[in-house]
Amino acid sequence: MKPKSAVRYVGSALLALGSAAALTLPAAAAATGDAFASPEMLTAMQRDLGLTADQATARVTNEMKAAEADAGLRGTLGSSYAGSHFADGSAKLTVSVTDAAKADAIRATGAEVRVVARSAAQLDAVKSTLDKADQQANGVSGWYVDTVSNRIVVTAKVVADGEKFVKASGADAAAITVLQSNEDPTTLYDVRGGDAYYMGGGRCSVGFSVQGGYVTAGHCGTVGTATQGFNRVASGSFRGSSFPGNDYAWVGTNSNWTPRGVVNRYNGGTVAVKGSSEAAVGASICRSGSTTGWRCGTVQAKNQTVRYPQGTVNGMTRTNACAEPGDSGGSWLAGNQAQGVTSGGSGNCSSGGTTYFFPVNPILSRYGLRLVTS
């Protein structure tokens, strides 16, 4: 029997996942850290996540190997797969599943097992119902799949507004939690000068190089918008762009520009990109942007819907790394793996905040692009 009040209000804030504590790997594994992340990224992780050098190396090694295991388990577990995450303070990946009979397959990879009520597909279906009711989400800042709680989380400044939205949407309220949140998401577009790329008087940041150009945020420009590089030399134009709904674009560059498989550190150095394997919830992640440079945090949730003043964007990833105007379109990396491009958020790098990025793999797939790697 369903409870009388299926929509729950839990606290006033989400807890950050994946703390610096208790990262213990064999010395041989830790020694391979440089294969998964550049020295610059490891330094940024130490600064923003409060890690020692050894902890940063061990953590990124562990998380990249866990990402490989998780990718394999998605196929093995099929429809019973319910997501994965790093529990707070743990270096061991937890994989959730709805079928207890498949626990041994998870344990065989070295991961922890958690049996839950809802599969990832079922949670996505609930979120999809909310997405379709976007026009009724007055006072709501967003909603996302929370792998840790095995529920959908709706955020609103006033809890009653979130509860009203859930009821109006027709979504399964028993699978939804409403959280009070003062977040007020905005896109991170800026009209000030800078050293990234320019378009129509504005400035955004390059995401990742692809064959023929680079990917970036959709709100930075529409198809046909001309671009200039960091040095104000004509560089190309937007060949594809989607915003709102999505927040991604790709810019085709002219023959004067050569896409390289690296991310600019804005200090004279670069970070190599080796691929685009998706990091788990709770994993450490770093971003680069032309306003605030390198900043790190952790992945808090995936499949986040965000309501901006310009419109709603679906399918994003939520993080606790900070960003500011002008960082839009910039790169997100987990180790040496490309994760996505900056969309927007709330807060800043003085007081902290929440930042969202659009995953890179769907962008590559949508436009048939190939990531340039080092």
Short mmCIF file of C-alpha atoms in Angstrom, two decimals:
data_model
loop_
_atom_site.label_atom_id
_atom_site.label_comp_id
_atom_site.label_asym_id
_atom_site.label_seq_id
_atom_site.Cartn_x
_atom_site.Cartn_y
_atom_site.Cartn_z
CA MET A 1 0.00 0.00 0.00
CA LYS A 2 1.33 3.45 -0.89
CA PRO A 3 2.01 5.91 1.94
CA LYS A 4 -0.41 8.80 2.36
CA SER A 5 2.24 11.35 1.49
CA ALA A 6 4.39 9.83 -1.24
CA VAL A 7 6.46 12.92 -1.87
CA ARG A 8 9.11 13.33 0.80
CA TYR A 9 11.01 16.39 1.94
CA VAL A 10 14.46 15.54 3.18
CA GLY A 11 16.65 18.25 4.67
CA SER A 12 17.83 21.41 2.98
CA ALA A 13 20.90 20.38 1.00
CA LEU A 14 22.57 17.50 -0.78
CA LEU A 15 25.73 16.00 0.63
CA ALA A 16 28.86 16.00 -1.52
CA LEU A 17 29.99 12.51 -2.45
CA GLY A 18 33.41 10.93 -2.51
CA SER A 19 35.42 12.53 0.28
CA ALA A 20 39.18 12.49 0.52
CA ALA A 21 39.24 9.90 3.28
CA ALA A 22 40.33 6.27 3.23
CA LEU A 23 41.68 5.96 -0.29
CA THR A 24 43.76 2.82 -0.07
CA LEU A 25 45.17 1.11 -3.13
CA PRO A 26 48.18 -1.17 -3.52
CA ALA A 27 51.38 0.74 -4.28
CA ALA A 28 51.56 -0.79 -7.75
CA ALA A 29 48.12 0.54 -8.60
CA ALA A 30 48.85 3.98 -7.21
CA ALA A 31 52.01 4.20 -9.26
CA THR A 32 49.95 4.09 -12.44
CA GLY A 33 48.17 7.35 -11.61
CA ASP A 34 50.09 9.34 -14.20
CA ALA A 35 48.59 7.09 -16.87
CA PHE A 36 45.10 8.28 -15.94
CA ALA A 37 45.65 11.99 -15.19
CA SER A 38 48.15 14.72 -15.93
CA PRO A 39 50.31 16.23 -13.17
CA GLU A 40 48.32 19.47 -13.57
CA MET A 41 45.04 17.70 -12.91
CA LEU A 42 46.46 15.87 -9.90
CA THR A 43 47.64 19.21 -8.50
CA ALA A 44 44.18 20.75 -9.01
CA MET A 45 42.57 17.78 -7.25
CA GLN A 46 44.86 18.28 -4.26
CA ARG A 47 43.88 21.95 -4.06
CA ASP A 48 40.11 21.62 -4.50
CA LEU A 49 39.43 18.22 -2.91
CA GLY A 50 41.86 18.52 0.01
CA LEU A 51 43.95 15.52 -1.01
CA THR A 52 47.61 14.71 -0.59
CA ALA A 53 49.63 13.90 -3.72
CA ASP A 54 49.43 10.16 -2.98
CA GLN A 55 45.69 10.32 -2.33
CA ALA A 56 45.04 12.18 -5.59
CA THR A 57 47.04 9.63 -7.58
CA ALA A 58 45.36 6.68 -5.87
CA ARG A 59 41.91 8.18 -6.25
CA VAL A 60 42.06 8.89 -9.96
CA THR A 61 43.58 5.47 -10.66
CA ASN A 62 40.84 3.76 -8.71
CA GLU A 63 38.04 5.80 -10.29
CA MET A 64 39.18 5.24 -13.87
CA LYS A 65 39.49 1.49 -13.35
CA ALA A 66 36.06 1.48 -11.70
CA ALA A 67 34.61 3.31 -14.71
CA GLU A 68 35.88 0.51 -16.97
CA ALA A 69 34.32 -2.14 -14.73
CA ASP A 70 31.02 -0.26 -14.57
CA ALA A 71 30.83 0.00 -18.36
CA GLY A 72 31.13 -3.77 -18.61
CA LEU A 73 28.55 -4.39 -15.90
CA ARG A 74 25.93 -2.31 -17.70
CA GLY A 75 25.83 -4.96 -20.40
CA THR A 76 26.07 -7.90 -18.02
CA LEU A 77 23.28 -6.72 -15.73
CA GLY A 78 20.98 -5.53 -18.51
CA SER A 79 17.60 -4.21 -17.37
CA SER A 80 18.43 -4.89 -13.70
CA TYR A 81 21.28 -2.34 -13.68
CA ALA A 82 20.40 0.54 -11.34
CA GLY A 83 23.46 2.79 -11.45
CA SER A 84 26.74 3.04 -9.58
CA HIS A 85 28.43 5.42 -7.18
CA PHE A 86 31.25 5.88 -4.71
CA ALA A 87 29.84 6.03 -1.19
CA ASP A 88 31.05 8.96 0.88
CA GLY A 89 34.51 8.16 2.24
CA SER A 90 34.86 4.92 0.29
CA ALA A 91 37.32 4.05 -2.46
CA LYS A 92 35.20 1.08 -3.54
CA LEU A 93 32.56 1.39 -6.26
CA THR A 94 29.01 0.41 -5.30
CA VAL A 95 26.87 -1.00 -8.10
CA SER A 96 23.11 -1.12 -7.60
CA VAL A 97 20.95 -3.87 -9.11
CA THR A 98 17.30 -4.91 -8.84
CA ASP A 99 17.99 -8.64 -9.26
CA ALA A 100 19.83 -10.15 -6.28
CA ALA A 101 20.69 -13.21 -8.39
CA LYS A 102 23.21 -11.08 -10.31
CA ALA A 103 25.15 -10.02 -7.23
CA ASP A 104 27.99 -12.44 -7.91
CA ALA A 105 28.66 -10.86 -11.29
CA ILE A 106 29.16 -7.53 -9.53
CA ARG A 107 31.35 -8.95 -6.78
CA ALA A 108 33.55 -10.59 -9.42
CA THR A 109 34.66 -7.11 -10.53
CA GLY A 110 35.59 -6.13 -6.97
CA ALA A 111 32.63 -3.77 -6.53
CA GLU A 112 30.17 -3.64 -3.66
CA VAL A 113 26.60 -4.84 -4.33
CA ARG A 114 23.43 -3.02 -3.40
CA VAL A 115 19.97 -4.43 -4.19
CA VAL A 116 17.42 -1.67 -4.80
CA ALA A 117 13.78 -1.31 -5.79
CA ARG A 118 14.11 0.60 -9.07
CA SER A 119 16.32 0.04 -12.10
CA ALA A 120 18.08 2.87 -13.92
CA ALA A 121 15.56 2.52 -16.76
CA GLN A 122 12.63 2.84 -14.32
CA LEU A 123 14.13 5.96 -12.74
CA ASP A 124 14.75 7.47 -16.17
CA ALA A 125 11.11 6.81 -17.05
CA VAL A 126 9.91 8.70 -13.96
CA LYS A 127 12.21 11.59 -14.79
CA SER A 128 10.96 11.59 -18.39
CA THR A 129 7.41 12.08 -17.09
CA LEU A 130 8.60 15.13 -15.14
CA ASP A 131 10.42 16.44 -18.22
CA LYS A 132 7.20 16.39 -20.21
CA ALA A 133 5.51 18.53 -17.54
CA ASP A 134 8.20 21.25 -17.59
CA GLN A 135 5.68 24.04 -18.25
CA GLN A 136 4.02 23.28 -14.91
CA ALA A 137 7.26 23.48 -12.89
CA ASN A 138 6.69 26.94 -11.41
CA GLY A 139 9.16 27.69 -8.62
CA VAL A 140 11.19 24.55 -9.37
CA SER A 141 14.89 24.83 -10.24
CA GLY A 142 15.40 21.29 -11.57
CA TRP A 143 15.22 17.54 -11.06
CA TYR A 144 17.59 14.62 -11.49
CA VAL A 145 18.18 10.91 -11.04
CA ASP A 146 19.83 10.30 -7.67
CA THR A 147 21.61 6.95 -7.91
CA VAL A 148 22.50 6.96 -4.22
CA SER A 149 18.93 7.20 -2.92
CA ASN A 150 17.47 5.25 -5.88
CA ARG A 151 14.99 8.07 -6.36
CA ILE A 152 14.32 11.18 -8.41
CA VAL A 153 15.14 14.44 -6.62
CA VAL A 154 13.21 17.65 -7.35
CA THR A 155 14.72 20.93 -6.10
CA ALA A 156 12.67 24.03 -5.32
CA LYS A 157 13.04 27.12 -3.12
CA VAL A 158 9.66 26.31 -1.58
CA VAL A 159 8.99 22.60 -1.02
CA ALA A 160 5.26 23.04 -1.65
CA ASP A 161 6.01 24.24 -5.19
CA GLY A 162 7.96 21.07 -5.86
CA GLU A 163 5.20 18.88 -4.45
CA LYS A 164 2.62 20.69 -6.58
CA PHE A 165 4.72 20.11 -9.68
CA VAL A 166 5.11 16.39 -8.93
CA LYS A 167 1.38 15.99 -8.47
CA ALA A 168 0.55 17.90 -11.65
CA SER A 169 3.06 15.89 -13.70
CA GLY A 170 1.40 12.56 -12.97
CA ALA A 171 4.79 11.00 -12.21
CA ASP A 172 5.15 8.21 -9.65
CA ALA A 173 5.37 10.28 -6.46
CA ALA A 174 6.56 7.26 -4.47
CA ALA A 175 9.84 7.45 -6.38
CA ILE A 176 10.39 11.19 -5.87
CA THR A 177 11.96 13.29 -3.13
CA VAL A 178 11.48 17.07 -2.98
CA LEU A 179 14.41 19.05 -1.58
CA GLN A 180 14.46 22.68 -0.53
CA SER A 181 17.20 24.46 -2.44
CA ASN A 182 18.13 28.11 -2.95
CA GLU A 183 19.79 27.36 -6.28
CA ASP A 184 18.99 29.79 -9.07
CA PRO A 185 20.71 28.31 -12.16
CA THR A 186 21.94 30.60 -14.93
CA THR A 187 23.97 29.91 -18.04
CA LEU A 188 27.62 30.93 -17.85
CA TYR A 189 27.75 33.07 -20.97
CA ASP A 190 29.67 36.34 -20.70
CA VAL A 191 30.06 39.49 -22.85
CA ARG A 192 33.42 40.51 -21.37
CA GLY A 193 36.74 40.13 -23.15
CA GLY A 194 38.89 37.10 -22.43
CA ASP A 195 41.26 34.60 -23.94
CA ALA A 196 38.92 31.80 -25.10
CA TYR A 197 36.84 32.20 -28.25
CA TYR A 198 34.56 35.03 -29.28
CA MET A 199 31.27 35.23 -31.12
CA GLY A 200 29.00 38.20 -31.74
CA GLY A 201 30.55 40.32 -29.00
CA GLY A 202 30.43 37.51 -26.41
CA ARG A 203 32.95 35.02 -25.01
CA CYS A 204 32.76 31.34 -24.18
CA SER A 205 35.26 28.51 -23.67
CA VAL A 206 36.31 25.70 -25.97
CA GLY A 207 35.20 22.25 -24.87
CA PHE A 208 37.05 19.44 -26.65
CA SER A 209 38.72 19.17 -30.03
CA VAL A 210 37.00 16.98 -32.60
CA GLN A 211 37.94 16.21 -36.18
CA GLY A 212 37.31 19.50 -37.98
CA GLY A 213 36.71 21.74 -34.96
CA TYR A 214 35.52 21.57 -31.35
CA VAL A 215 32.44 21.05 -29.18
CA THR A 216 31.10 23.68 -26.82
CA ALA A 217 27.84 24.89 -25.22
CA GLY A 218 24.76 25.47 -27.36
CA HIS A 219 23.76 28.70 -25.62
CA CYS A 220 27.02 30.28 -26.82
CA GLY A 221 25.84 30.57 -30.43
CA THR A 222 23.39 29.50 -33.15
CA VAL A 223 24.14 27.77 -36.45
CA GLY A 224 26.07 30.13 -38.72
CA THR A 225 27.42 32.32 -35.91
CA ALA A 226 31.01 33.30 -36.81
CA THR A 227 33.76 32.71 -34.25
CA GLN A 228 37.17 34.15 -33.50
CA GLY A 229 39.92 32.45 -31.56
CA PHE A 230 41.59 33.63 -28.37
CA ASN A 231 43.75 35.95 -30.49
CA ARG A 232 40.74 37.47 -32.31
CA VAL A 233 41.68 35.74 -35.56
CA ALA A 234 38.72 34.32 -37.49
CA SER A 235 38.43 30.63 -36.62
CA GLY A 236 35.20 29.29 -38.14
CA SER A 237 31.49 29.12 -37.38
CA PHE A 238 28.84 27.15 -35.49
CA ARG A 239 27.88 24.11 -37.60
CA GLY A 240 25.38 22.72 -35.12
CA SER A 241 23.71 24.05 -31.96
CA SER A 242 20.91 22.95 -29.65
CA PHE A 243 19.59 25.10 -26.79
CA PRO A 244 17.35 24.97 -24.81
CA GLY A 245 16.26 21.34 -24.45
CA ASN A 246 19.93 20.45 -24.80
CA ASP A 247 22.98 22.65 -24.36
CA TYR A 248 25.58 21.61 -26.89
CA ALA A 249 27.11 22.80 -30.14
CA TRP A 250 30.03 22.21 -32.41
CA VAL A 251 32.17 24.76 -34.21
CA GLY A 252 33.85 23.94 -37.50
CA THR A 253 37.27 25.58 -37.76
CA ASN A 254 39.04 26.88 -40.85
CA SER A 255 42.41 25.78 -42.20
CA ASN A 256 44.30 28.19 -39.94
CA TRP A 257 43.41 26.14 -36.87
CA THR A 258 44.48 22.62 -35.95
CA PRO A 259 42.37 20.73 -33.37
CA ARG A 260 44.59 19.03 -30.79
CA GLY A 261 43.70 16.42 -28.21
CA VAL A 262 44.59 18.58 -25.22
CA VAL A 263 42.86 20.98 -22.82
CA ASN A 264 44.37 24.41 -22.17
CA ARG A 265 45.51 24.98 -18.60
CA TYR A 266 45.76 28.76 -19.10
CA ASN A 267 49.18 28.67 -17.46
CA GLY A 268 51.25 27.68 -20.46
CA GLY A 269 50.59 23.96 -20.08
CA THR A 270 48.04 21.48 -21.41
CA VAL A 271 46.32 18.30 -20.27
CA ALA A 272 46.10 15.34 -22.63
CA VAL A 273 42.73 13.81 -23.55
CA LYS A 274 42.80 10.02 -23.95
CA GLY A 275 39.13 9.10 -24.42
CA SER A 276 35.60 9.70 -23.11
CA SER A 277 34.76 6.93 -20.63
CA GLU A 278 32.01 8.14 -18.29
CA ALA A 279 32.85 8.65 -14.61
CA ALA A 280 30.61 7.33 -11.82
CA VAL A 281 28.58 9.35 -9.36
CA GLY A 282 30.89 10.34 -6.51
CA ALA A 283 33.98 10.35 -8.74
CA SER A 284 36.33 13.31 -8.73
CA ILE A 285 36.14 15.61 -11.73
CA CYS A 286 37.91 18.79 -12.88
CA ARG A 287 36.95 21.51 -15.32
CA SER A 288 38.75 24.17 -17.32
CA GLY A 289 37.33 27.53 -18.35
CA SER A 290 38.61 30.85 -19.56
CA THR A 291 37.36 32.78 -16.52
CA THR A 292 38.33 30.64 -13.52
CA GLY A 293 40.84 28.16 -14.97
CA TRP A 294 41.04 24.73 -13.31
CA ARG A 295 38.52 23.79 -10.63
CA CYS A 296 37.70 20.37 -9.21
CA GLY A 297 34.85 18.70 -7.36
CA THR A 298 32.80 15.51 -7.51
CA VAL A 299 29.99 14.18 -9.65
CA GLN A 300 26.78 14.46 -7.64
CA ALA A 301 24.12 13.17 -10.03
CA LYS A 302 23.37 12.40 -13.66
CA ASN A 303 20.37 12.99 -15.92
CA GLN A 304 19.68 16.36 -14.30
CA THR A 305 17.02 18.68 -15.68
CA VAL A 306 17.81 22.38 -15.15
CA ARG A 307 15.38 25.27 -15.60
CA TYR A 308 17.19 28.37 -16.88
CA PRO A 309 15.46 31.69 -17.61
CA GLN A 310 16.04 30.95 -21.32
CA GLY A 311 14.47 27.49 -21.14
CA THR A 312 14.86 24.01 -19.70
CA VAL A 313 17.81 21.70 -20.42
CA ASN A 314 17.61 17.94 -19.89
CA GLY A 315 20.19 15.17 -19.51
CA MET A 316 22.96 17.06 -17.72
CA THR A 317 25.40 16.07 -14.99
CA ARG A 318 25.41 17.83 -11.63
CA THR A 319 28.66 18.66 -9.81
CA ASN A 320 29.87 20.69 -6.84
CA ALA A 321 32.79 22.23 -8.74
CA CYS A 322 32.47 25.99 -9.16
CA ALA A 323 32.33 28.04 -12.38
CA GLU A 324 31.62 31.62 -13.42
CA PRO A 325 30.43 33.56 -16.49
CA GLY A 326 32.70 32.97 -19.47
CA ASP A 327 33.44 29.36 -18.44
CA SER A 328 30.50 28.13 -20.53
CA GLY A 329 31.38 25.49 -23.09
CA GLY A 330 34.59 24.58 -21.27
CA SER A 331 36.03 21.13 -20.67
CA TRP A 332 35.24 18.61 -17.94
CA LEU A 333 37.70 15.79 -17.33
CA ALA A 334 37.81 12.76 -15.05
CA GLY A 335 41.44 11.74 -15.11
CA ASN A 336 42.30 11.92 -18.81
CA GLN A 337 38.78 11.08 -19.96
CA ALA A 338 36.55 13.77 -21.52
CA GLN A 339 33.24 14.11 -19.67
CA GLY A 340 31.34 17.10 -21.05
CA VAL A 341 31.03 20.84 -21.65
CA THR A 342 30.04 23.47 -19.09
CA SER A 343 26.44 24.64 -19.28
CA GLY A 344 25.63 26.76 -16.21
CA GLY A 345 25.01 26.73 -12.51
CA SER A 346 24.58 28.80 -9.39
CA GLY A 347 27.10 30.35 -7.02
CA ASN A 348 30.68 31.27 -7.89
CA CYS A 349 34.29 30.34 -7.14
CA SER A 350 34.46 32.62 -4.09
CA SER A 351 31.53 31.16 -2.18
CA GLY A 352 31.19 27.83 -4.01
CA GLY A 353 28.22 26.53 -5.91
CA THR A 354 26.68 23.93 -8.19
CA THR A 355 27.68 23.59 -11.85
CA TYR A 356 26.14 21.48 -14.60
CA PHE A 357 27.72 20.08 -17.73
CA PHE A 358 26.28 18.40 -20.80
CA PRO A 359 27.88 14.97 -21.39
CA VAL A 360 30.27 14.81 -24.33
CA ASN A 361 29.35 11.38 -25.73
CA PRO A 362 25.79 12.35 -26.74
CA ILE A 363 27.24 15.43 -28.49
CA LEU A 364 29.68 13.31 -30.47
CA SER A 365 26.90 10.88 -31.37
CA ARG A 366 24.42 13.59 -32.38
CA TYR A 367 26.75 15.20 -34.90
CA GLY A 368 28.77 12.13 -35.90
CA LEU A 369 31.97 13.68 -34.54
CA ARG A 370 35.19 12.00 -33.49
CA LEU A 371 37.08 13.16 -30.44
CA VAL A 372 40.71 14.14 -31.05
CA THR A 373 42.94 12.39 -28.49
CA SER A 374 46.62 12.61 -27.62
#
